[in-house]
Amino acid sequence: MNTTTISPFHLAIPVDDLKKARDFYTEVLELEEGRSSDHWVDFNFFGHQLVIHYKQISDSEKEHSNLVDGKNVPVPHFGVLLEWDTWHNLANKLSKKGIEFVIEPYIRFKGEIGEQATMFFYDPCGNALEFKSFKDQSQIFAT
């Protein structure tokens, strides 16, 4: 697999309140909106295609997490790898906007192979997002 050329991904996620979700992705994350209908909206998610689709949430869907670094990481979650400075700028912007982080922005493996910045939060419909950055992007898949 060629990791030097990255193709944009497409991800469709469920939201139980299209307006709240649309406002969050356009106003809080400041994503550019693309096509839309009464039941879905496309966004430019840092060069990738994110689509929010209306879906009534069932009572049987429960939050789940796994322990990583002593923190409860939400499962499932999605996000994007950003450049180091872009990640820090986003973390500062989200903090100023009052985002309630599930896991506050922090640095993992500081000074080690795979040093990375990460943060987790939910959109208003309960979708968990992780934004991360590697100090050295060539170490994304390092072991």
mmCIF file of N, CA and C in Angstrom:
data_model
loop_
_atom_site.group_PDB
_atom_site.id
_atom_site.type_symbol
_atom_site.label_atom_id
_atom_site.label_comp_id
_atom_site.label_asym_id
_atom_site.label_seq_id
_atom_site.Cartn_x
_atom_site.Cartn_y
_atom_site.Cartn_z
ATOM 1 N N MET A 1 0.837 -1.180 0.000
ATOM 2 C CA MET A 1 0.000 0.000 0.000
ATOM 3 C C MET A 1 0.883 1.245 0.000
ATOM 4 N N ASN A 2 0.590 2.171 -0.870
ATOM 5 C CA ASN A 2 1.347 3.409 -0.976
ATOM 6 C C ASN A 2 0.810 4.414 0.045
ATOM 7 N N THR A 3 1.610 4.743 1.068
ATOM 8 C CA THR A 3 1.165 5.686 2.095
ATOM 9 C C THR A 3 1.611 7.112 1.813
ATOM 10 N N THR A 4 2.318 7.336 0.706
ATOM 11 C CA THR A 4 2.728 8.700 0.386
ATOM 12 C C THR A 4 1.619 9.464 -0.319
ATOM 13 N N THR A 5 0.691 8.764 -0.951
ATOM 14 C CA THR A 5 -0.456 9.402 -1.573
ATOM 15 C C THR A 5 -1.703 8.969 -0.817
ATOM 16 N N ILE A 6 -2.378 9.920 -0.227
ATOM 17 C CA ILE A 6 -3.561 9.602 0.571
ATOM 18 C C ILE A 6 -4.796 10.047 -0.189
ATOM 19 N N SER A 7 -5.717 9.125 -0.375
ATOM 20 C CA SER A 7 -6.987 9.440 -1.016
ATOM 21 C C SER A 7 -7.974 9.932 0.038
ATOM 22 N N PRO A 8 -8.801 10.888 -0.322
ATOM 23 C CA PRO A 8 -9.817 11.340 0.620
ATOM 24 C C PRO A 8 -10.769 10.196 0.969
ATOM 25 N N PHE A 9 -11.159 10.116 2.227
ATOM 26 C CA PHE A 9 -12.138 9.106 2.623
ATOM 27 C C PHE A 9 -13.539 9.697 2.568
ATOM 28 N N HIS A 10 -14.515 8.822 2.568
ATOM 29 C CA HIS A 10 -15.931 9.179 2.648
ATOM 30 C C HIS A 10 -16.466 8.485 3.891
ATOM 31 N N LEU A 11 -17.106 9.244 4.757
ATOM 32 C CA LEU A 11 -17.686 8.673 5.966
ATOM 33 C C LEU A 11 -19.068 9.263 6.155
ATOM 34 N N ALA A 12 -20.053 8.402 6.350
ATOM 35 C CA ALA A 12 -21.421 8.828 6.631
ATOM 36 C C ALA A 12 -21.750 8.422 8.062
ATOM 37 N N ILE A 13 -22.241 9.378 8.844
ATOM 38 C CA ILE A 13 -22.552 9.113 10.245
ATOM 39 C C ILE A 13 -23.998 9.487 10.550
ATOM 40 N N PRO A 14 -24.597 8.819 11.534
ATOM 41 C CA PRO A 14 -25.974 9.134 11.898
ATOM 42 C C PRO A 14 -26.053 10.319 12.862
ATOM 43 N N VAL A 15 -27.072 11.133 12.670
ATOM 44 C CA VAL A 15 -27.369 12.222 13.603
ATOM 45 C C VAL A 15 -28.869 12.223 13.860
ATOM 46 N N ASP A 16 -29.267 12.473 15.102
ATOM 47 C CA ASP A 16 -30.694 12.478 15.414
ATOM 48 C C ASP A 16 -31.304 13.877 15.384
ATOM 49 N N ASP A 17 -30.478 14.897 15.139
ATOM 50 C CA ASP A 17 -30.962 16.266 15.004
ATOM 51 C C ASP A 17 -30.112 16.936 13.920
ATOM 52 N N LEU A 18 -30.639 16.955 12.705
ATOM 53 C CA LEU A 18 -29.879 17.456 11.560
ATOM 54 C C LEU A 18 -29.470 18.915 11.742
ATOM 55 N N LYS A 19 -30.359 19.758 12.272
ATOM 56 C CA LYS A 19 -30.031 21.177 12.440
ATOM 57 C C LYS A 19 -28.917 21.368 13.455
ATOM 58 N N LYS A 20 -29.016 20.730 14.611
ATOM 59 C CA LYS A 20 -27.971 20.855 15.637
ATOM 60 C C LYS A 20 -26.622 20.383 15.098
ATOM 61 N N ALA A 21 -26.638 19.239 14.413
ATOM 62 C CA ALA A 21 -25.401 18.686 13.860
ATOM 63 C C ALA A 21 -24.837 19.613 12.786
ATOM 64 N N ARG A 22 -25.697 20.099 11.903
ATOM 65 C CA ARG A 22 -25.259 21.011 10.837
ATOM 66 C C ARG A 22 -24.620 22.259 11.446
ATOM 67 N N ASP A 23 -25.268 22.830 12.460
ATOM 68 C CA ASP A 23 -24.724 24.013 13.130
ATOM 69 C C ASP A 23 -23.359 23.710 13.755
ATOM 70 N N PHE A 24 -23.226 22.560 14.401
ATOM 71 C CA PHE A 24 -21.966 22.171 15.032
ATOM 72 C C PHE A 24 -20.844 22.077 14.000
ATOM 73 N N TYR A 25 -21.091 21.371 12.905
ATOM 74 C CA TYR A 25 -20.033 21.165 11.918
ATOM 75 C C TYR A 25 -19.699 22.440 11.144
ATOM 76 N N THR A 26 -20.680 23.327 10.950
ATOM 77 C CA THR A 26 -20.382 24.575 10.239
ATOM 78 C C THR A 26 -19.876 25.673 11.167
ATOM 79 N N GLU A 27 -20.441 25.784 12.355
ATOM 80 C CA GLU A 27 -20.092 26.897 13.239
ATOM 81 C C GLU A 27 -18.961 26.564 14.208
ATOM 82 N N VAL A 28 -18.973 25.383 14.795
ATOM 83 C CA VAL A 28 -17.937 25.041 15.772
ATOM 84 C C VAL A 28 -16.672 24.552 15.068
ATOM 85 N N LEU A 29 -16.808 23.556 14.188
ATOM 86 C CA LEU A 29 -15.638 23.051 13.476
ATOM 87 C C LEU A 29 -15.304 23.875 12.235
ATOM 88 N N GLU A 30 -16.223 24.757 11.832
ATOM 89 C CA GLU A 30 -16.033 25.662 10.695
ATOM 90 C C GLU A 30 -15.752 24.916 9.393
ATOM 91 N N LEU A 31 -16.514 23.837 9.156
ATOM 92 C CA LEU A 31 -16.376 23.067 7.928
ATOM 93 C C LEU A 31 -17.218 23.678 6.822
ATOM 94 N N GLU A 32 -16.735 23.556 5.596
ATOM 95 C CA GLU A 32 -17.477 24.025 4.433
ATOM 96 C C GLU A 32 -18.545 23.001 4.084
ATOM 97 N N GLU A 33 -19.772 23.490 3.899
ATOM 98 C CA GLU A 33 -20.888 22.605 3.546
ATOM 99 C C GLU A 33 -20.923 22.399 2.038
ATOM 100 N N GLY A 34 -21.261 21.178 1.642
ATOM 101 C CA GLY A 34 -21.421 20.851 0.234
ATOM 102 C C GLY A 34 -22.893 20.642 -0.083
ATOM 103 N N ARG A 35 -23.172 19.552 -0.792
ATOM 104 C CA ARG A 35 -24.555 19.244 -1.146
ATOM 105 C C ARG A 35 -25.349 18.863 0.099
ATOM 106 N N SER A 36 -26.688 18.970 -0.008
ATOM 107 C CA SER A 36 -27.528 18.588 1.124
ATOM 108 C C SER A 36 -28.945 18.290 0.646
ATOM 109 N N SER A 37 -29.708 17.685 1.526
ATOM 110 C CA SER A 37 -31.137 17.457 1.305
ATOM 111 C C SER A 37 -31.820 17.629 2.655
ATOM 112 N N ASP A 38 -33.084 17.235 2.735
ATOM 113 C CA ASP A 38 -33.807 17.315 4.008
ATOM 114 C C ASP A 38 -33.307 16.288 5.013
ATOM 115 N N HIS A 39 -32.535 15.284 4.557
ATOM 116 C CA HIS A 39 -32.134 14.181 5.436
ATOM 117 C C HIS A 39 -30.625 14.000 5.563
ATOM 118 N N TRP A 40 -29.829 14.754 4.834
ATOM 119 C CA TRP A 40 -28.366 14.607 4.911
ATOM 120 C C TRP A 40 -27.669 15.881 4.473
ATOM 121 N N VAL A 41 -26.393 16.030 4.913
ATOM 122 C CA VAL A 41 -25.563 17.181 4.550
ATOM 123 C C VAL A 41 -24.132 16.688 4.362
ATOM 124 N N ASP A 42 -23.494 17.108 3.254
ATOM 125 C CA ASP A 42 -22.078 16.830 2.989
ATOM 126 C C ASP A 42 -21.219 17.950 3.573
ATOM 127 N N PHE A 43 -20.035 17.580 4.077
ATOM 128 C CA PHE A 43 -19.065 18.564 4.554
ATOM 129 C C PHE A 43 -17.676 18.232 4.030
ATOM 130 N N ASN A 44 -16.869 19.275 3.847
ATOM 131 C CA ASN A 44 -15.454 19.112 3.559
ATOM 132 C C ASN A 44 -14.771 18.977 4.913
ATOM 133 N N PHE A 45 -14.432 17.753 5.282
ATOM 134 C CA PHE A 45 -13.843 17.436 6.582
ATOM 135 C C PHE A 45 -12.329 17.347 6.416
ATOM 136 N N PHE A 46 -11.692 18.519 6.353
ATOM 137 C CA PHE A 46 -10.241 18.593 6.196
ATOM 138 C C PHE A 46 -9.786 17.837 4.950
ATOM 139 N N GLY A 47 -10.513 18.032 3.852
ATOM 140 C CA GLY A 47 -10.168 17.391 2.584
ATOM 141 C C GLY A 47 -10.835 16.050 2.365
ATOM 142 N N HIS A 48 -11.655 15.608 3.302
ATOM 143 C CA HIS A 48 -12.369 14.340 3.191
ATOM 144 C C HIS A 48 -13.866 14.631 3.161
ATOM 145 N N GLN A 49 -14.644 13.659 2.719
ATOM 146 C CA GLN A 49 -16.087 13.862 2.615
ATOM 147 C C GLN A 49 -16.783 13.229 3.814
ATOM 148 N N LEU A 50 -17.353 14.074 4.653
ATOM 149 C CA LEU A 50 -18.148 13.638 5.797
ATOM 150 C C LEU A 50 -19.601 13.956 5.484
ATOM 151 N N VAL A 51 -20.465 12.976 5.692
ATOM 152 C CA VAL A 51 -21.891 13.180 5.462
ATOM 153 C C VAL A 51 -22.635 12.855 6.744
ATOM 154 N N ILE A 52 -23.458 13.809 7.188
ATOM 155 C CA ILE A 52 -24.328 13.527 8.327
ATOM 156 C C ILE A 52 -25.690 13.127 7.760
ATOM 157 N N HIS A 53 -26.206 12.006 8.229
ATOM 158 C CA HIS A 53 -27.505 11.485 7.795
ATOM 159 C C HIS A 53 -28.442 11.430 8.991
ATOM 160 N N TYR A 54 -29.662 11.924 8.796
ATOM 161 C CA TYR A 54 -30.642 11.833 9.879
ATOM 162 C C TYR A 54 -30.964 10.367 10.150
ATOM 163 N N LYS A 55 -30.936 10.015 11.428
ATOM 164 C CA LYS A 55 -31.348 8.683 11.877
ATOM 165 C C LYS A 55 -31.821 8.824 13.310
ATOM 166 N N GLN A 56 -33.016 8.364 13.552
ATOM 167 C CA GLN A 56 -33.518 8.376 14.917
ATOM 168 C C GLN A 56 -32.658 7.425 15.746
ATOM 169 N N ILE A 57 -32.198 7.896 16.883
ATOM 170 C CA ILE A 57 -31.344 7.087 17.752
ATOM 171 C C ILE A 57 -32.220 6.188 18.613
ATOM 172 N N SER A 58 -31.858 4.917 18.658
ATOM 173 C CA SER A 58 -32.630 3.977 19.459
ATOM 174 C C SER A 58 -32.108 3.970 20.898
ATOM 175 N N ASP A 59 -32.986 3.668 21.826
ATOM 176 C CA ASP A 59 -32.607 3.613 23.232
ATOM 177 C C ASP A 59 -31.578 2.522 23.506
ATOM 178 N N SER A 60 -31.494 1.529 22.624
ATOM 179 C CA SER A 60 -30.578 0.413 22.860
ATOM 180 C C SER A 60 -29.128 0.760 22.525
ATOM 181 N N GLU A 61 -28.894 1.890 21.837
ATOM 182 C CA GLU A 61 -27.530 2.285 21.501
ATOM 183 C C GLU A 61 -26.897 2.946 22.717
ATOM 184 N N LYS A 62 -25.856 2.333 23.243
ATOM 185 C CA LYS A 62 -25.201 2.834 24.447
ATOM 186 C C LYS A 62 -23.772 3.219 24.145
ATOM 187 N N GLU A 63 -23.275 4.171 24.932
ATOM 188 C CA GLU A 63 -21.879 4.572 24.788
ATOM 189 C C GLU A 63 -20.978 3.452 25.289
ATOM 190 N N HIS A 64 -19.835 3.308 24.641
ATOM 191 C CA HIS A 64 -18.852 2.301 25.032
ATOM 192 C C HIS A 64 -17.480 2.949 24.949
ATOM 193 N N SER A 65 -16.563 2.498 25.791
ATOM 194 C CA SER A 65 -15.202 3.030 25.733
ATOM 195 C C SER A 65 -14.205 1.939 26.092
ATOM 196 N N ASN A 66 -12.958 2.170 25.684
ATOM 197 C CA ASN A 66 -11.829 1.313 26.039
ATOM 198 C C ASN A 66 -10.806 2.169 26.770
ATOM 199 N N LEU A 67 -10.134 1.589 27.749
ATOM 200 C CA LEU A 67 -9.127 2.304 28.508
ATOM 201 C C LEU A 67 -7.817 2.383 27.721
ATOM 202 N N VAL A 68 -7.351 3.611 27.461
ATOM 203 C CA VAL A 68 -6.074 3.858 26.785
ATOM 204 C C VAL A 68 -5.374 4.968 27.567
ATOM 205 N N ASP A 69 -4.154 4.740 27.978
ATOM 206 C CA ASP A 69 -3.404 5.720 28.768
ATOM 207 C C ASP A 69 -4.184 6.163 30.008
ATOM 208 N N GLY A 70 -4.988 5.262 30.568
ATOM 209 C CA GLY A 70 -5.776 5.608 31.749
ATOM 210 C C GLY A 70 -6.970 6.491 31.456
ATOM 211 N N LYS A 71 -7.307 6.648 30.176
ATOM 212 C CA LYS A 71 -8.441 7.485 29.765
ATOM 213 C C LYS A 71 -9.464 6.616 29.032
ATOM 214 N N ASN A 72 -10.739 6.945 29.198
ATOM 215 C CA ASN A 72 -11.803 6.204 28.528
ATOM 216 C C ASN A 72 -11.996 6.743 27.120
ATOM 217 N N VAL A 73 -11.482 5.993 26.133
ATOM 218 C CA VAL A 73 -11.579 6.378 24.731
ATOM 219 C C VAL A 73 -12.904 5.866 24.167
ATOM 220 N N PRO A 74 -13.748 6.776 23.655
ATOM 221 C CA PRO A 74 -15.045 6.359 23.118
ATOM 222 C C PRO A 74 -14.889 5.443 21.904
ATOM 223 N N VAL A 75 -15.736 4.411 21.855
ATOM 224 C CA VAL A 75 -15.764 3.470 20.730
ATOM 225 C C VAL A 75 -17.212 3.341 20.301
ATOM 226 N N PRO A 76 -17.520 3.571 19.024
ATOM 227 C CA PRO A 76 -16.607 3.958 17.949
ATOM 228 C C PRO A 76 -16.303 5.453 18.006
ATOM 229 N N HIS A 77 -15.284 5.857 17.266
ATOM 230 C CA HIS A 77 -14.970 7.265 17.067
ATOM 231 C C HIS A 77 -14.302 7.408 15.702
ATOM 232 N N PHE A 78 -14.249 8.639 15.221
ATOM 233 C CA PHE A 78 -13.563 8.916 13.966
ATOM 234 C C PHE A 78 -12.920 10.281 14.088
ATOM 235 N N GLY A 79 -12.058 10.586 13.150
ATOM 236 C CA GLY A 79 -11.421 11.886 13.157
ATOM 237 C C GLY A 79 -10.450 11.996 12.007
ATOM 238 N N VAL A 80 -9.489 12.868 12.180
ATOM 239 C CA VAL A 80 -8.529 13.117 11.116
ATOM 240 C C VAL A 80 -7.180 13.438 11.744
ATOM 241 N N LEU A 81 -6.124 13.119 11.009
ATOM 242 C CA LEU A 81 -4.768 13.474 11.413
ATOM 243 C C LEU A 81 -4.443 14.838 10.811
ATOM 244 N N LEU A 82 -4.088 15.766 11.652
ATOM 245 C CA LEU A 82 -3.777 17.123 11.206
ATOM 246 C C LEU A 82 -2.290 17.396 11.357
ATOM 247 N N GLU A 83 -1.812 18.434 10.676
ATOM 248 C CA GLU A 83 -0.441 18.875 10.884
ATOM 249 C C GLU A 83 -0.328 19.399 12.310
ATOM 250 N N TRP A 84 0.872 19.337 12.891
ATOM 251 C CA TRP A 84 1.117 19.671 14.298
ATOM 252 C C TRP A 84 0.564 21.051 14.668
ATOM 253 N N ASP A 85 0.921 22.081 13.915
ATOM 254 C CA ASP A 85 0.451 23.435 14.235
ATOM 255 C C ASP A 85 -1.053 23.573 14.033
ATOM 256 N N THR A 86 -1.599 22.930 13.010
ATOM 257 C CA THR A 86 -3.038 22.970 12.756
ATOM 258 C C THR A 86 -3.796 22.346 13.921
ATOM 259 N N TRP A 87 -3.284 21.226 14.441
ATOM 260 C CA TRP A 87 -3.920 20.561 15.586
ATOM 261 C C TRP A 87 -3.939 21.498 16.795
ATOM 262 N N HIS A 88 -2.799 22.116 17.090
ATOM 263 C CA HIS A 88 -2.731 23.013 18.247
ATOM 264 C C HIS A 88 -3.668 24.212 18.085
ATOM 265 N N ASN A 89 -3.728 24.771 16.867
ATOM 266 C CA ASN A 89 -4.646 25.885 16.613
ATOM 267 C C ASN A 89 -6.099 25.457 16.809
ATOM 268 N N LEU A 90 -6.449 24.254 16.324
ATOM 269 C CA LEU A 90 -7.814 23.758 16.496
ATOM 270 C C LEU A 90 -8.111 23.517 17.971
ATOM 271 N N ALA A 91 -7.196 22.910 18.703
ATOM 272 C CA ALA A 91 -7.400 22.663 20.138
ATOM 273 C C ALA A 91 -7.660 23.974 20.879
ATOM 274 N N ASN A 92 -6.875 25.008 20.564
ATOM 275 C CA ASN A 92 -7.073 26.319 21.203
ATOM 276 C C ASN A 92 -8.426 26.913 20.829
ATOM 277 N N LYS A 93 -8.773 26.827 19.551
ATOM 278 C CA LYS A 93 -10.052 27.380 19.073
ATOM 279 C C LYS A 93 -11.225 26.677 19.752
ATOM 280 N N LEU A 94 -11.174 25.337 19.829
ATOM 281 C CA LEU A 94 -12.269 24.588 20.448
ATOM 282 C C LEU A 94 -12.372 24.888 21.939
ATOM 283 N N SER A 95 -11.251 25.042 22.607
ATOM 284 C CA SER A 95 -11.260 25.398 24.033
ATOM 285 C C SER A 95 -11.933 26.747 24.234
ATOM 286 N N LYS A 96 -11.602 27.710 23.380
ATOM 287 C CA LYS A 96 -12.210 29.042 23.476
ATOM 288 C C LYS A 96 -13.707 29.000 23.195
ATOM 289 N N LYS A 97 -14.128 28.037 22.343
ATOM 290 C CA LYS A 97 -15.557 27.910 22.026
ATOM 291 C C LYS A 97 -16.304 27.112 23.086
ATOM 292 N N GLY A 98 -15.600 26.641 24.117
ATOM 293 C CA GLY A 98 -16.247 25.947 25.225
ATOM 294 C C GLY A 98 -16.599 24.495 24.956
ATOM 295 N N ILE A 99 -15.887 23.857 24.024
ATOM 296 C CA ILE A 99 -16.142 22.441 23.762
ATOM 297 C C ILE A 99 -15.927 21.649 25.041
ATOM 298 N N GLU A 100 -16.842 20.732 25.329
ATOM 299 C CA GLU A 100 -16.680 19.834 26.468
ATOM 300 C C GLU A 100 -15.925 18.610 25.974
ATOM 301 N N PHE A 101 -14.658 18.537 26.312
ATOM 302 C CA PHE A 101 -13.817 17.431 25.869
ATOM 303 C C PHE A 101 -14.093 16.183 26.690
ATOM 304 N N VAL A 102 -14.134 15.035 26.013
ATOM 305 C CA VAL A 102 -14.175 13.743 26.694
ATOM 306 C C VAL A 102 -12.765 13.466 27.203
ATOM 307 N N ILE A 103 -11.778 13.741 26.357
ATOM 308 C CA ILE A 103 -10.367 13.682 26.715
ATOM 309 C C ILE A 103 -9.754 15.006 26.273
ATOM 310 N N GLU A 104 -9.309 15.784 27.260
ATOM 311 C CA GLU A 104 -8.700 17.092 26.985
ATOM 312 C C GLU A 104 -7.501 16.936 26.053
ATOM 313 N N PRO A 105 -7.202 17.953 25.263
ATOM 314 C CA PRO A 105 -6.016 17.894 24.404
ATOM 315 C C PRO A 105 -4.756 17.604 25.226
ATOM 316 N N TYR A 106 -3.981 16.621 24.769
ATOM 317 C CA TYR A 106 -2.729 16.293 25.453
ATOM 318 C C TYR A 106 -1.772 15.604 24.484
ATOM 319 N N ILE A 107 -0.501 15.466 24.927
ATOM 320 C CA ILE A 107 0.550 14.852 24.117
ATOM 321 C C ILE A 107 0.845 13.462 24.668
ATOM 322 N N ARG A 108 0.816 12.463 23.776
ATOM 323 C CA ARG A 108 1.171 11.079 24.133
ATOM 324 C C ARG A 108 2.585 10.808 23.642
ATOM 325 N N PHE A 109 3.290 9.937 24.332
ATOM 326 C CA PHE A 109 4.635 9.488 23.929
ATOM 327 C C PHE A 109 5.596 10.659 23.726
ATOM 328 N N LYS A 110 5.504 11.665 24.598
ATOM 329 C CA LYS A 110 6.335 12.874 24.449
ATOM 330 C C LYS A 110 7.818 12.493 24.394
ATOM 331 N N GLY A 111 8.488 12.956 23.342
ATOM 332 C CA GLY A 111 9.900 12.702 23.155
ATOM 333 C C GLY A 111 10.241 11.304 22.671
ATOM 334 N N GLU A 112 9.221 10.485 22.397
ATOM 335 C CA GLU A 112 9.442 9.108 21.948
ATOM 336 C C GLU A 112 8.999 8.942 20.491
ATOM 337 N N ILE A 113 9.299 7.766 19.939
ATOM 338 C CA ILE A 113 8.789 7.431 18.606
ATOM 339 C C ILE A 113 7.265 7.458 18.675
ATOM 340 N N GLY A 114 6.655 8.090 17.703
ATOM 341 C CA GLY A 114 5.189 8.154 17.664
ATOM 342 C C GLY A 114 4.598 9.260 18.510
ATOM 343 N N GLU A 115 5.410 10.257 18.920
ATOM 344 C CA GLU A 115 4.863 11.368 19.706
ATOM 345 C C GLU A 115 3.666 11.959 18.973
ATOM 346 N N GLN A 116 2.569 12.098 19.713
ATOM 347 C CA GLN A 116 1.335 12.555 19.077
ATOM 348 C C GLN A 116 0.494 13.386 20.029
ATOM 349 N N ALA A 117 -0.275 14.280 19.438
ATOM 350 C CA ALA A 117 -1.238 15.102 20.164
ATOM 351 C C ALA A 117 -2.622 14.531 19.863
ATOM 352 N N THR A 118 -3.484 14.508 20.866
ATOM 353 C CA THR A 118 -4.824 13.968 20.653
ATOM 354 C C THR A 118 -5.842 14.679 21.531
ATOM 355 N N MET A 119 -7.085 14.649 21.104
ATOM 356 C CA MET A 119 -8.221 15.170 21.881
ATOM 357 C C MET A 119 -9.483 14.480 21.392
ATOM 358 N N PHE A 120 -10.438 14.303 22.291
ATOM 359 C CA PHE A 120 -11.712 13.661 21.974
ATOM 360 C C PHE A 120 -12.865 14.534 22.467
ATOM 361 N N PHE A 121 -13.928 14.576 21.686
ATOM 362 C CA PHE A 121 -15.167 15.238 22.094
ATOM 363 C C PHE A 121 -16.306 14.663 21.259
ATOM 364 N N TYR A 122 -17.526 14.948 21.674
ATOM 365 C CA TYR A 122 -18.717 14.472 20.961
ATOM 366 C C TYR A 122 -19.356 15.605 20.177
ATOM 367 N N ASP A 123 -19.968 15.261 19.044
ATOM 368 C CA ASP A 123 -20.831 16.218 18.377
ATOM 369 C C ASP A 123 -22.153 16.227 19.150
ATOM 370 N N PRO A 124 -23.086 17.127 18.840
ATOM 371 C CA PRO A 124 -24.307 17.213 19.643
ATOM 372 C C PRO A 124 -25.223 15.995 19.510
ATOM 373 N N CYS A 125 -24.933 15.089 18.587
ATOM 374 C CA CYS A 125 -25.757 13.893 18.398
ATOM 375 C C CYS A 125 -25.076 12.634 18.937
ATOM 376 N N GLY A 126 -23.984 12.802 19.659
ATOM 377 C CA GLY A 126 -23.338 11.671 20.314
ATOM 378 C C GLY A 126 -22.274 10.954 19.512
ATOM 379 N N ASN A 127 -21.862 11.492 18.355
ATOM 380 C CA ASN A 127 -20.766 10.897 17.586
ATOM 381 C C ASN A 127 -19.446 11.357 18.190
ATOM 382 N N ALA A 128 -18.590 10.407 18.543
ATOM 383 C CA ALA A 128 -17.295 10.723 19.145
ATOM 384 C C ALA A 128 -16.284 11.051 18.053
ATOM 385 N N LEU A 129 -15.560 12.143 18.243
ATOM 386 C CA LEU A 129 -14.531 12.579 17.299
ATOM 387 C C LEU A 129 -13.182 12.617 17.998
ATOM 388 N N GLU A 130 -12.158 12.181 17.287
ATOM 389 C CA GLU A 130 -10.780 12.312 17.755
ATOM 390 C C GLU A 130 -9.999 13.084 16.700
ATOM 391 N N PHE A 131 -9.312 14.099 17.154
ATOM 392 C CA PHE A 131 -8.390 14.815 16.288
ATOM 393 C C PHE A 131 -7.006 14.570 16.846
ATOM 394 N N LYS A 132 -6.097 14.168 15.965
ATOM 395 C CA LYS A 132 -4.744 13.898 16.438
ATOM 396 C C LYS A 132 -3.731 14.408 15.441
ATOM 397 N N SER A 133 -2.485 14.462 15.908
ATOM 398 C CA SER A 133 -1.381 14.909 15.077
ATOM 399 C C SER A 133 -0.125 14.207 15.543
ATOM 400 N N PHE A 134 0.727 13.867 14.603
ATOM 401 C CA PHE A 134 2.022 13.279 14.935
ATOM 402 C C PHE A 134 3.082 14.357 14.775
ATOM 403 N N LYS A 135 3.959 14.448 15.759
ATOM 404 C CA LYS A 135 5.061 15.415 15.694
ATOM 405 C C LYS A 135 5.861 15.177 14.418
ATOM 406 N N ASP A 136 6.064 13.898 14.068
ATOM 407 C CA ASP A 136 6.749 13.501 12.839
ATOM 408 C C ASP A 136 5.794 12.572 12.088
ATOM 409 N N GLN A 137 5.166 13.078 11.029
ATOM 410 C CA GLN A 137 4.151 12.302 10.331
ATOM 411 C C GLN A 137 4.680 11.013 9.721
ATOM 412 N N SER A 138 5.985 10.890 9.562
ATOM 413 C CA SER A 138 6.531 9.638 9.040
ATOM 414 C C SER A 138 6.406 8.517 10.074
ATOM 415 N N GLN A 139 6.031 8.862 11.306
ATOM 416 C CA GLN A 139 5.908 7.868 12.370
ATOM 417 C C GLN A 139 4.463 7.420 12.605
ATOM 418 N N ILE A 140 3.556 7.795 11.727
ATOM 419 C CA ILE A 140 2.142 7.445 11.909
ATOM 420 C C ILE A 140 1.962 5.941 12.100
ATOM 421 N N PHE A 141 2.674 5.139 11.351
ATOM 422 C CA PHE A 141 2.528 3.685 11.440
ATOM 423 C C PHE A 141 3.731 3.022 12.099
ATOM 424 N N ALA A 142 4.567 3.814 12.779
ATOM 425 C CA ALA A 142 5.761 3.259 13.429
ATOM 426 C C ALA A 142 5.360 2.332 14.580
ATOM 427 N N THR A 143 6.181 1.317 14.809
ATOM 428 C CA THR A 143 5.896 0.385 15.911
ATOM 429 C C THR A 143 6.870 0.567 17.040
#
